[in-house]
Coordinates of C-alpha atoms in Angstrom, one line a residue:
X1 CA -79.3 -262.1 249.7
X2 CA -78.5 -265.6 250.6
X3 CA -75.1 -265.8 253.4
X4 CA -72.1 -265.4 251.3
X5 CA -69.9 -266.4 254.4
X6 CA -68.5 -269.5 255.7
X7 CA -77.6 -293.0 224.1
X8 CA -80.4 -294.2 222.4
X9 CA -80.2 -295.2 218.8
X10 CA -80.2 -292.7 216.3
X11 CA -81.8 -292.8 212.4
X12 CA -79.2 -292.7 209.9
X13 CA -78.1 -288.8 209.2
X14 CA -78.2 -289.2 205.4
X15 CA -81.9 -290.3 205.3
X16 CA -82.9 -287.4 207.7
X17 CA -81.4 -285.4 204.5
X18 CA -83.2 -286.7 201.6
X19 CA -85.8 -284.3 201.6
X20 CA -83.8 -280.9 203.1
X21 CA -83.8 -279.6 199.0
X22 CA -87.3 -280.0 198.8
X23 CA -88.0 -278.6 202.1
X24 CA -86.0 -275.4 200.7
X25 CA -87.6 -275.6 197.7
X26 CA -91.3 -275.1 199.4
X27 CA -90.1 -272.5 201.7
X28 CA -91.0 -269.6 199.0
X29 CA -91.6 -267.1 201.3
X30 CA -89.0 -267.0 203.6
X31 CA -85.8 -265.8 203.0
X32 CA -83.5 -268.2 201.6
X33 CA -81.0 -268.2 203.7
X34 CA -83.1 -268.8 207.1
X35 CA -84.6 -271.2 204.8
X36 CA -81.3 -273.2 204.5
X37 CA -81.0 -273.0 208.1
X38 CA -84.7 -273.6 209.7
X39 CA -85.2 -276.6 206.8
X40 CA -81.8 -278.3 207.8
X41 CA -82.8 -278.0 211.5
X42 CA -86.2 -279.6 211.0
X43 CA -84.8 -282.3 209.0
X44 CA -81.7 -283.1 211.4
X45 CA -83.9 -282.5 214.6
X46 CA -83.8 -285.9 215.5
X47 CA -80.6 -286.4 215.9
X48 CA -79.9 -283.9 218.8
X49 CA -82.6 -285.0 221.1
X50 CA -85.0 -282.4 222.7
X51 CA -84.3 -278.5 221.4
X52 CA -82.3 -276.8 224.3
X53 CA -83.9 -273.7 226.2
X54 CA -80.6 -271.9 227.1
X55 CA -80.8 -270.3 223.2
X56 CA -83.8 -269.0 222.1
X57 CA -85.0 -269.6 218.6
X58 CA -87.2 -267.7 216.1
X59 CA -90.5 -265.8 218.2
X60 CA -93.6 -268.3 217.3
X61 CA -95.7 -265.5 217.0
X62 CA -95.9 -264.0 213.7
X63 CA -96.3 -260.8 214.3
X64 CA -93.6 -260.2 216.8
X65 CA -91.1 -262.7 214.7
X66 CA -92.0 -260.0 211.7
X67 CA -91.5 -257.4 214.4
X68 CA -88.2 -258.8 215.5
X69 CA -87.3 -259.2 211.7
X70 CA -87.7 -255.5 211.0
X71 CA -85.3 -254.6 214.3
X72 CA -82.8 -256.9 212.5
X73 CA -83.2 -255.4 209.3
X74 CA -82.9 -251.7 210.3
X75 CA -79.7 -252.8 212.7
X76 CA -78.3 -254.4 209.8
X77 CA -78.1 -250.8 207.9
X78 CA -75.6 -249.9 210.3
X79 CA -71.6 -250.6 210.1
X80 CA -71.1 -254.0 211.3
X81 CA -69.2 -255.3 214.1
X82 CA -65.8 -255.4 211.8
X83 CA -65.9 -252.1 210.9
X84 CA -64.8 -249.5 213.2
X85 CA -64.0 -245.6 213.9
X86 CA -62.2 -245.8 217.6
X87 CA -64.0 -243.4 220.0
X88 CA -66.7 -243.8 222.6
X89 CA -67.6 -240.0 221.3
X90 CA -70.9 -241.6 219.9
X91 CA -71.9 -244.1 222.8
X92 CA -71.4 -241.5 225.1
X93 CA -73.2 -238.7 223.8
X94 CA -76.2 -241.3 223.5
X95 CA -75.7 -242.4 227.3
X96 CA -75.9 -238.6 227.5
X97 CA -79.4 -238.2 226.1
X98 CA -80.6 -241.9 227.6
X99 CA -80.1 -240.4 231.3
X100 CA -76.8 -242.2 232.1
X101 CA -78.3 -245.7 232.6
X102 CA -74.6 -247.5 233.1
X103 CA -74.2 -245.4 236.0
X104 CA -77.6 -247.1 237.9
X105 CA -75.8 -250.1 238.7
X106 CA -72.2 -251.6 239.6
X107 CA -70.7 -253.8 236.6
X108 CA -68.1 -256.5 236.4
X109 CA -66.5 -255.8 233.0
X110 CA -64.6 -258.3 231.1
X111 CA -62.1 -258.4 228.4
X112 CA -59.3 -260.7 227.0
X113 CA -58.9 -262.8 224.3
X114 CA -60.3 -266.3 224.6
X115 CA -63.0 -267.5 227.5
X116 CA -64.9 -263.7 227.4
X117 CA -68.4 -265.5 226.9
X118 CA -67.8 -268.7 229.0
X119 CA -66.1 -266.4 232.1
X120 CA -69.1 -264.1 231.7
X121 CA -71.6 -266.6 232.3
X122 CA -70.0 -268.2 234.6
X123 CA -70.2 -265.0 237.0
X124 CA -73.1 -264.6 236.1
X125 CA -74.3 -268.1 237.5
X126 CA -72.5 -267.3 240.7
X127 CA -74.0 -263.7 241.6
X128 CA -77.3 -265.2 240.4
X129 CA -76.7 -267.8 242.7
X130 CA -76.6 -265.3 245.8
X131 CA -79.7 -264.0 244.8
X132 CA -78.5 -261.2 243.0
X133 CA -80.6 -260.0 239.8
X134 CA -78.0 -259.9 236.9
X135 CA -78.0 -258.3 233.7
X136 CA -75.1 -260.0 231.0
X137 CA -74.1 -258.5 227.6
X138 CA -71.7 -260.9 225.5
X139 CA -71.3 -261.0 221.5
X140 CA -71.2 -262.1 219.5
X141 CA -74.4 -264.6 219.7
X142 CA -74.7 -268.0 218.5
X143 CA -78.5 -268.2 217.3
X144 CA -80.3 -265.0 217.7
X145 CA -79.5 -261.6 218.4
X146 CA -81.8 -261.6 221.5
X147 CA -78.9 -263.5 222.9
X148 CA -76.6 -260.4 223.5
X149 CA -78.7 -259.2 226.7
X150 CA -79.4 -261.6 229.4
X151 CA -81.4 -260.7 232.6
X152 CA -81.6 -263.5 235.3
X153 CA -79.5 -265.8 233.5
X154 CA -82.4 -265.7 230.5
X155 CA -82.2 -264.0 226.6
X156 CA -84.7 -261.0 227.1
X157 CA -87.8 -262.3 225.3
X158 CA -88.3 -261.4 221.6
X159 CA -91.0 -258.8 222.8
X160 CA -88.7 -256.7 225.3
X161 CA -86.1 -256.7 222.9
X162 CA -88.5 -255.3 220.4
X163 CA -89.6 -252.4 223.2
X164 CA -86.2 -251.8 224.3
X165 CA -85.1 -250.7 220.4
X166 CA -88.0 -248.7 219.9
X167 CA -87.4 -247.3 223.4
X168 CA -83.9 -246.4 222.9
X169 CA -84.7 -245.3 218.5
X170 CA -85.8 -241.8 218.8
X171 CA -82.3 -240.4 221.0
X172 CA -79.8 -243.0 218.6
X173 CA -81.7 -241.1 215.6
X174 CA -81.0 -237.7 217.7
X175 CA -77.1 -238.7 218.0
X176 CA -76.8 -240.2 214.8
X177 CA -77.7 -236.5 213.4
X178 CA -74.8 -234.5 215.5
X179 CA -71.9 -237.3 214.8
X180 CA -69.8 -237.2 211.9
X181 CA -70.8 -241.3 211.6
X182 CA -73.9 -243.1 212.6
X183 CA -73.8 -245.5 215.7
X184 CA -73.0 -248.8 214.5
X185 CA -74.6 -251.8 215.4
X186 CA -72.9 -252.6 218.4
X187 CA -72.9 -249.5 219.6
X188 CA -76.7 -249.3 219.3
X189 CA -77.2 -253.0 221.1
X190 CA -74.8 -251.3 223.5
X191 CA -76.8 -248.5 224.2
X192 CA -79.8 -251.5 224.5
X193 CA -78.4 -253.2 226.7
X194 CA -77.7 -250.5 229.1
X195 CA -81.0 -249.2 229.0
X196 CA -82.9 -252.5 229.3
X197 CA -80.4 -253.5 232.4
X198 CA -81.6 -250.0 234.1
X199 CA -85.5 -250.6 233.5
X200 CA -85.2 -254.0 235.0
X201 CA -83.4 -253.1 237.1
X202 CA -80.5 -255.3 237.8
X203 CA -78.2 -255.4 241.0
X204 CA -75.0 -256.0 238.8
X205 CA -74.4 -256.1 234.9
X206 CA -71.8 -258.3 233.6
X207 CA -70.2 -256.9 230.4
X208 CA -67.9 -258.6 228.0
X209 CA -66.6 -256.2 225.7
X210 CA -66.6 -256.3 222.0
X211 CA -62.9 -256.2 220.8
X212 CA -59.7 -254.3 222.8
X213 CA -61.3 -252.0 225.6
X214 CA -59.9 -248.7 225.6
X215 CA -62.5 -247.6 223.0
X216 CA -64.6 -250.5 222.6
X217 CA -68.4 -248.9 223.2
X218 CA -68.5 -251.1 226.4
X219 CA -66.0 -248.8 227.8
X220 CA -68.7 -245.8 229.0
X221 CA -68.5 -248.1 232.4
X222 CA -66.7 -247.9 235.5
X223 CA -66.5 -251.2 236.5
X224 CA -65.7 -252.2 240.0
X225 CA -64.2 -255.6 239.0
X226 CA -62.2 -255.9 236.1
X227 CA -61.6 -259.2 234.3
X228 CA -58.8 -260.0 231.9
X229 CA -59.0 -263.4 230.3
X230 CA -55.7 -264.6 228.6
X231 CA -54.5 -262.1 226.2
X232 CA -53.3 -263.7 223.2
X233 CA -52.5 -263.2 218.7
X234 CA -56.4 -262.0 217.7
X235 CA -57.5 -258.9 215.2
X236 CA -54.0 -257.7 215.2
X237 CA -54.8 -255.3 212.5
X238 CA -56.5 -253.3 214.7
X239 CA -55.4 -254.0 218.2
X240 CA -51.3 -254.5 218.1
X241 CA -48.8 -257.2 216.8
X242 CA -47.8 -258.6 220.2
X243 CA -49.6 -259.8 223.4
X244 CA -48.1 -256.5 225.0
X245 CA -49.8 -254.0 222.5
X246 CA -52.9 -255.9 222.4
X247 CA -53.1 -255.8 226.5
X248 CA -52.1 -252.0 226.4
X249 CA -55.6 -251.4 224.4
X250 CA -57.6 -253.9 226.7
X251 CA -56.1 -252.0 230.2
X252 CA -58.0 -249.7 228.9
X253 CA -61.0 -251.4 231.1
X254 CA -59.5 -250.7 234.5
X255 CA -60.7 -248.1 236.2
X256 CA -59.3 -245.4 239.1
X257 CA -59.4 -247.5 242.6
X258 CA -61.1 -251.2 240.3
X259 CA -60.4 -254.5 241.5
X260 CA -58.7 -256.4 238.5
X261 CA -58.5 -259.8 238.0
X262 CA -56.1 -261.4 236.1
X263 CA -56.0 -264.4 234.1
X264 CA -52.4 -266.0 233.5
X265 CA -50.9 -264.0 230.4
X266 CA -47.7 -263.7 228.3
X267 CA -45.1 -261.7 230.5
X268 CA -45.2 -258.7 228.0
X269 CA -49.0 -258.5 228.4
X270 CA -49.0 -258.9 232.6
X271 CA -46.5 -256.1 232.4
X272 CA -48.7 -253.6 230.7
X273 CA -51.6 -254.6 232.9
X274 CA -49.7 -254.4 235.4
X275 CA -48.4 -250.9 235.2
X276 CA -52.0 -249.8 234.7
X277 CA -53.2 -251.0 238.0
X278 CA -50.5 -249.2 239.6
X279 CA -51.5 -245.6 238.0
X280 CA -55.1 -246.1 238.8
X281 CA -54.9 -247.8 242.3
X282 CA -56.4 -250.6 241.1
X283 CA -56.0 -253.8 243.5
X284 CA -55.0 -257.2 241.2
X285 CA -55.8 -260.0 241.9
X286 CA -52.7 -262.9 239.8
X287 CA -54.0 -266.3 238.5
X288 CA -51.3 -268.7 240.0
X289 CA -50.4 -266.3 242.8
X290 CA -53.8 -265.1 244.6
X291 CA -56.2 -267.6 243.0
X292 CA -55.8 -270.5 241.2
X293 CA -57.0 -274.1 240.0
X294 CA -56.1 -276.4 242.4
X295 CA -56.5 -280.0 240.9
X296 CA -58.7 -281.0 238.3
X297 CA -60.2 -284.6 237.2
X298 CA -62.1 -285.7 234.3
X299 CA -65.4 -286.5 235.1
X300 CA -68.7 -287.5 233.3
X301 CA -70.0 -284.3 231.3
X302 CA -67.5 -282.2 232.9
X303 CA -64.5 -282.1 235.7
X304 CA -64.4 -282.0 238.8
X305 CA -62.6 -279.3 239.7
X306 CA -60.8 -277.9 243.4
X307 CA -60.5 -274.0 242.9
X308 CA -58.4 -271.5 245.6
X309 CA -60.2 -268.2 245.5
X310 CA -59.1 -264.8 247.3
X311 CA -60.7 -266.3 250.9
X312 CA -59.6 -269.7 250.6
X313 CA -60.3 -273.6 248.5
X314 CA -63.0 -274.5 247.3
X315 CA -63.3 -278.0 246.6
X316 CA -65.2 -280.8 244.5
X317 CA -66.7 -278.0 242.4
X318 CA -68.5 -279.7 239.6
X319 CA -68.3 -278.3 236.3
X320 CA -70.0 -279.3 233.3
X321 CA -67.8 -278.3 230.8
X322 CA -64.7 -279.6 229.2
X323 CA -61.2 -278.6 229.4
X324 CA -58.2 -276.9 231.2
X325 CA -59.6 -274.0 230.0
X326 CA -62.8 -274.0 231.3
X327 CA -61.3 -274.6 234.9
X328 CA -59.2 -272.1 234.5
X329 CA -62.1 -269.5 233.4
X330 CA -64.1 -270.8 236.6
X331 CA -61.1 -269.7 238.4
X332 CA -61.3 -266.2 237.0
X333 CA -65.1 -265.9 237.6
X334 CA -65.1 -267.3 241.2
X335 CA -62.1 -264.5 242.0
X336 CA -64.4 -262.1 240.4
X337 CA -67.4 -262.8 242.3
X338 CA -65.6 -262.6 245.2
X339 CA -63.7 -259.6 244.6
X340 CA -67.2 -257.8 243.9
X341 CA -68.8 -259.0 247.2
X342 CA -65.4 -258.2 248.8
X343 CA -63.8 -261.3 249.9
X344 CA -60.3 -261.0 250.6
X345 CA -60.2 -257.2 251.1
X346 CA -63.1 -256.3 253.6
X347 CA -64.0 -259.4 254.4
X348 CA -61.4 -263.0 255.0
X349 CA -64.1 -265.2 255.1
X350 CA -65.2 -267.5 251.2
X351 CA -68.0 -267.5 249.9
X352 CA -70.9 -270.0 250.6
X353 CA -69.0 -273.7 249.4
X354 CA -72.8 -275.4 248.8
X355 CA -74.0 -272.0 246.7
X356 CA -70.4 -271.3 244.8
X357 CA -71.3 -275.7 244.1
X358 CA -74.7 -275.2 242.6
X359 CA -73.6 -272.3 240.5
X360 CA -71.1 -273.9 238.8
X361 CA -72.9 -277.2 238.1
X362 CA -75.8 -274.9 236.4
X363 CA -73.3 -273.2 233.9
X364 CA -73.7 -273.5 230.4
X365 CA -71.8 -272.3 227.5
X366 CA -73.5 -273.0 224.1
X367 CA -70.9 -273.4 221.5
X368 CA -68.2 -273.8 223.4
X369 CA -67.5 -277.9 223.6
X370 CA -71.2 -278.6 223.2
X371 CA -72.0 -282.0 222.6
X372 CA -75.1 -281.5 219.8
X373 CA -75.1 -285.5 218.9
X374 CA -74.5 -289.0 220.0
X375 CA -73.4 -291.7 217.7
X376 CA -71.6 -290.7 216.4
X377 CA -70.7 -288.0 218.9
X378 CA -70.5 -284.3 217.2
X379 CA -69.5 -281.5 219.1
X380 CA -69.2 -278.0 218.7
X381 CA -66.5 -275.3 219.8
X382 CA -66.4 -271.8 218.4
X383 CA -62.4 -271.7 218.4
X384 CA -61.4 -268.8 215.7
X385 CA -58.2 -268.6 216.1
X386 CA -55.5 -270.1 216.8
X387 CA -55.2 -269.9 220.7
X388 CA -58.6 -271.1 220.8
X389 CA -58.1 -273.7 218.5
X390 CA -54.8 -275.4 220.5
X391 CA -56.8 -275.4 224.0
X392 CA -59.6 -277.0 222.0
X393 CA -57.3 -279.5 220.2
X394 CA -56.2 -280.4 224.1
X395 CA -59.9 -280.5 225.6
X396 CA -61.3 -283.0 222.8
X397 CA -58.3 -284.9 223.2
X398 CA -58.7 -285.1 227.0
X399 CA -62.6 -285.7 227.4
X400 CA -63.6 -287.9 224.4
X401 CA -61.5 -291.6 223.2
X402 CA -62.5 -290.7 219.9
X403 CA -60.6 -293.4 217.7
X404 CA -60.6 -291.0 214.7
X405 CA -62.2 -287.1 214.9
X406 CA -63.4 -285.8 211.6
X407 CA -63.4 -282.0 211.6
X408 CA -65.9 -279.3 210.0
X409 CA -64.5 -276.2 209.7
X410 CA -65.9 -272.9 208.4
X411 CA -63.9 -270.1 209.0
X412 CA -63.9 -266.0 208.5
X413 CA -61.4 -264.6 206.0
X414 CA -60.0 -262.2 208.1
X415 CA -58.7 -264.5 210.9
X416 CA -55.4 -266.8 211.1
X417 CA -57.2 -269.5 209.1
X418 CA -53.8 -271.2 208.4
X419 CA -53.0 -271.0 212.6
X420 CA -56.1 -272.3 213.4
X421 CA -55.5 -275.1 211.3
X422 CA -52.1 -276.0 212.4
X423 CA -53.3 -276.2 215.5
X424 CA -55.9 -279.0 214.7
X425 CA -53.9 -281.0 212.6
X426 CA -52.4 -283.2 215.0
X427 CA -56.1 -284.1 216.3
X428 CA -58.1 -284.5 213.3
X429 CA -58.0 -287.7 210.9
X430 CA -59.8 -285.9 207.8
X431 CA -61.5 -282.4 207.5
X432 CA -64.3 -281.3 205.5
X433 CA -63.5 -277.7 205.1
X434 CA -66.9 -275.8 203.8
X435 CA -68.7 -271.9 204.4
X436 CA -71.0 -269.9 206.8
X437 CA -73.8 -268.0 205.8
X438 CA -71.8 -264.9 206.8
X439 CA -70.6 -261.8 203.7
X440 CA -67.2 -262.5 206.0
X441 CA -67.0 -266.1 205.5
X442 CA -63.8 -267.6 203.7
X443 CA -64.7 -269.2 200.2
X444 CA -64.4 -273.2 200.9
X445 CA -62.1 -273.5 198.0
X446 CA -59.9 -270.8 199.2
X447 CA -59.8 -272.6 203.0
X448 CA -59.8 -275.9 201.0
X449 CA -56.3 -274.5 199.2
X450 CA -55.0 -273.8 202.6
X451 CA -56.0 -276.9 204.2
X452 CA -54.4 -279.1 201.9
X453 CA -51.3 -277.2 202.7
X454 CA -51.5 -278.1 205.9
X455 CA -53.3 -281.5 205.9
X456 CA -52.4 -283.2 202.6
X457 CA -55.0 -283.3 199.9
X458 CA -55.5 -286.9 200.8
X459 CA -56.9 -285.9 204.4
X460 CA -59.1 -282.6 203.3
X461 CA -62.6 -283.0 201.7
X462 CA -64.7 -279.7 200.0
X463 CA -68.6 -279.6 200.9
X464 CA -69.5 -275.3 200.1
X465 CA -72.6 -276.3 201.4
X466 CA -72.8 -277.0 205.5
X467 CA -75.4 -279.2 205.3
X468 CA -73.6 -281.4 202.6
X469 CA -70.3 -280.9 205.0
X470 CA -71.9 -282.6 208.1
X471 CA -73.5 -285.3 206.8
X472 CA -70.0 -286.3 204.5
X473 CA -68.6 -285.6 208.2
X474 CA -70.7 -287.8 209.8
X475 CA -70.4 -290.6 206.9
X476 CA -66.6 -290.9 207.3
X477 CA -67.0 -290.5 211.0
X478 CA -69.2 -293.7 210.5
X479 CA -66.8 -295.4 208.8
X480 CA -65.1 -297.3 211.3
X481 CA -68.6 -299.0 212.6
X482 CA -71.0 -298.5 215.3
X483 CA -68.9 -299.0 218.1
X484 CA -65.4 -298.1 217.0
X485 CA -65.6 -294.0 218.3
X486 CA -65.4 -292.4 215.8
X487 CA -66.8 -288.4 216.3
X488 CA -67.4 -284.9 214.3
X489 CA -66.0 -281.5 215.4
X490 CA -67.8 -278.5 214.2
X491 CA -65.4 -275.5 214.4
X492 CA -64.0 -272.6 213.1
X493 CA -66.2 -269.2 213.8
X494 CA -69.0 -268.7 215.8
X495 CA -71.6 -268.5 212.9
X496 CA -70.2 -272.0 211.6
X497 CA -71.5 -273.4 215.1
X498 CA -74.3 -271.3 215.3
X499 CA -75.6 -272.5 211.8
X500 CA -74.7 -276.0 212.7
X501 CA -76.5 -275.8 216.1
X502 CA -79.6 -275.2 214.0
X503 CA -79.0 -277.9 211.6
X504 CA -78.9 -280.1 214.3
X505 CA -81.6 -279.1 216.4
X506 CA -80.5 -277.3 218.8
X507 CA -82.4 -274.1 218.9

């Protein structure tokens, strides 16, 4: 363990598109909806530059993409992510017959609202950083389900994630025959996760949760850290009405004699989290009060950012994301890194400045501000709802001069579609409202109807299609010439930016 003391031109977007129906058209064999997808991104390609590595894409072997395929298929026969019975009865009983794999490793378990994903990696990049092997599970994914479990910073290959199902298959067909319901999906990638994070083995998993805590299927951990991101209005039909009901589910994380670390929340929500440290012994650790962000300043990619951790500042950190936000959620991770090696409680002395440095300049967070696209600039930000949306609203503001932002949004019909859009109104000149691939996207006529509301009809455009939707958003984006700043942001659910990612090459 290392010492922990101490813009080129680019072709015009609407010829790339002449021949994406034909492309479709040929692709016969394929099913037509990664058709869509894999023919848009071929035929946009060059106008995101090289593919990224940080996602992984289809397998480019056949057989194991065919392999891979039938995994997804036989997951996909299972409830889905949005449907749920609340009890970890099920992923417990197949932790039971796996040999207890959680219990092989410590964890750092995070939950919240917003920043999950982007906090998660973050830690990640830190413990990695001090040479520890890591294991991450975070949902949903952008691309491809290999996504989901992370070892060493990487997606597992194609191949291992292939093993690990048919590894973990025989005892989720065992428990699905003595529960009154089958696993679901995530409970089963769960249960993966666990099992492929105890073969490696890891030193430390980092787990985000799927939604609440108490009995999210996550929850068979004890983790020794704790993390709540900001708590805020999201799936209120199942987790509570008010920031204080919500946060009563998601204490449901903290464990007897856990550190917790808290991210600044509404005063109902602290208060629950609170009280729950007290009954279990747990030591907190307050954003604003034991750690904080220090000063911030736009910089070139990112911010420079000053952070106070539990043993003291840390300063010109360079992060490579945008917004308040992001500084804030590298505030939570470098508390929780700390906290888990023990700074400020056994030990007084920081972390390594020149190692907590290169960690964060190394962090990535597809989907989450991504810059896909020069001229004009499109960018990508999973906001889906409306929290999300305002502190995304602020970020573009603050890190692009756009002279007129053109919004794509693709939303899912069970969120605050009407929120979300409030919240980019004041920030977008036009918006070309349109659909995912998902069976939970909103119909584009019936986000159009809402987005007029809100916009004006003058100001909202209709493209079903996202392929037709970022090229018209690209076109008006245009409008004001070459040099006048015009850009595109691609928003609204995490399969909207996914799907777009593709389109544009990244992937």
């Amino acid at each position: 363990m290392s010492d922990i003391s101490g813009e080129n031109d680019q072709p015009d977007p609407s010829d790339a598109l002449d021949s994406f129906d034909e492309i479709i058209d040929a692709e016969t064999t394929r099913d037509p909806d990664l058709a869509v997808i894999e023919a848009g991104s071929r035929t946009l390609r060059t106008q995101g530059g090289p593919p990224q590595a940080d996602i992984p894409g289809r397998p480019e072997e056949p057989e194991v993409d065919k392999a891979l395929r039938e995994v997804e298929a036989e997951l996909a026969t299972r409830w889905g992510e949005t449907k749920l019975e609340p009890s970890v009865a099920r992923i417990a009983a197949l932790m039971d017959v796996l040999g207890e794999p959680q219990r092989s490793y410590p964890s750092i378990h995070i939950t919240g609202t917003n920043g999950k994903t982007s906090t998660a990696r973050m830690i990640e990049a830190l413990l990695g950083a001090f040479e520890l092997r890591t294991g991450r599970y975070t949902s949903p994914h952008v691309q491809s389900i290999t996504e989901r479990i992370s070892l060493d910073g990487a997606a597992i290959s194609a191949e291992r994630f292939i093993e690990t199902y048919q590894d973990v298959k025989p005892y989720v067909e065992m428990v699905d025959a003595q529960q009154e319901y089958r696993l679901s999906f995530f409970e089963v990638l769960t249960g993966m996760a666990y099992a492929a994070f105890a073969d490696a083995p890891v030193d430390v998993a980092v787990v985000e949760v799927g939604m609440g805590g108490s009995w999210d299927a996550t929850n068979v951990i004890d983790g020794d850290v704790a993390v709540v991101t900001p708590i805020d209005l999201d799936h209120t039909d199942r987790l509570g009405s008010t920031p204080g009901e919500i946060a009563t589910e998601k204490a449901g994380i903290v464990k007897q004699d856990a550190t917790v670390i808290l991210a600044q929340q509404p005063v109902d929500a602290a208060q629950v989290l609170l009280k729950k440290a007290v009954d279990v012994n747990a030591t907190v650790a307050r954003e604003g009060l034991e750690f904080g962000v220090v000063a911030r300043q736009v910089a070139v990619g990112g911010q420079l950012v000053t952070l106070r951790g539990l043993g003291g500042e840390y300063d010109e950190v360079y992060l490579p994301l945008h917004g308040a936000h992001q500084a804030h959620n590298a505030a939570v991770a470098l508390a929780a890194v700390e906290a888990f090696f023990g700074v400020g409680a056994q030990r007084p002395e920081p972390l390594d400045i020149d190692t907590v440095r290169k960690a964060f300049a190394a962090v990535s967070s597809p989907g989450r501000m991504e810059v896909v696209r020069r001229s004009p600039t499109v960018v990508l930000d999973a906001a889906h709802n409306p929290a999300g949306a305002r502190v995304t609203a602020e970020a573009v503001g603050e890190a692009f001069q756009f002279s007129r932002l053109i919004g794509v949004v693709g939303a899912s019909g069970d969120k605050n579609v009407r929120g979300l859009l409030e919240a980019f109104e004041p920030v977008f000149a036009e918006v070309v409202v349109t659909q995912n691939s998902s069976h939970r996207a909103m119909d584009a006529d019936e986000l159009a109807a809402v987005a007029v509301e809100v916009f004006g009809e003058d100001r909202v455009q209709v493209e079903p299609r996202l392929p037709d939707a970022l090229e018209a958003a690209i076109t008006l984006a245009e409008e004001e010439g070459e040099f006048a700043g015009g850009g595109v942001l691609v928003t609204g659910s995490v399969i909207t930016v996914g799907e777009a990612r593709l389109l544009l090459g990244k992937g």
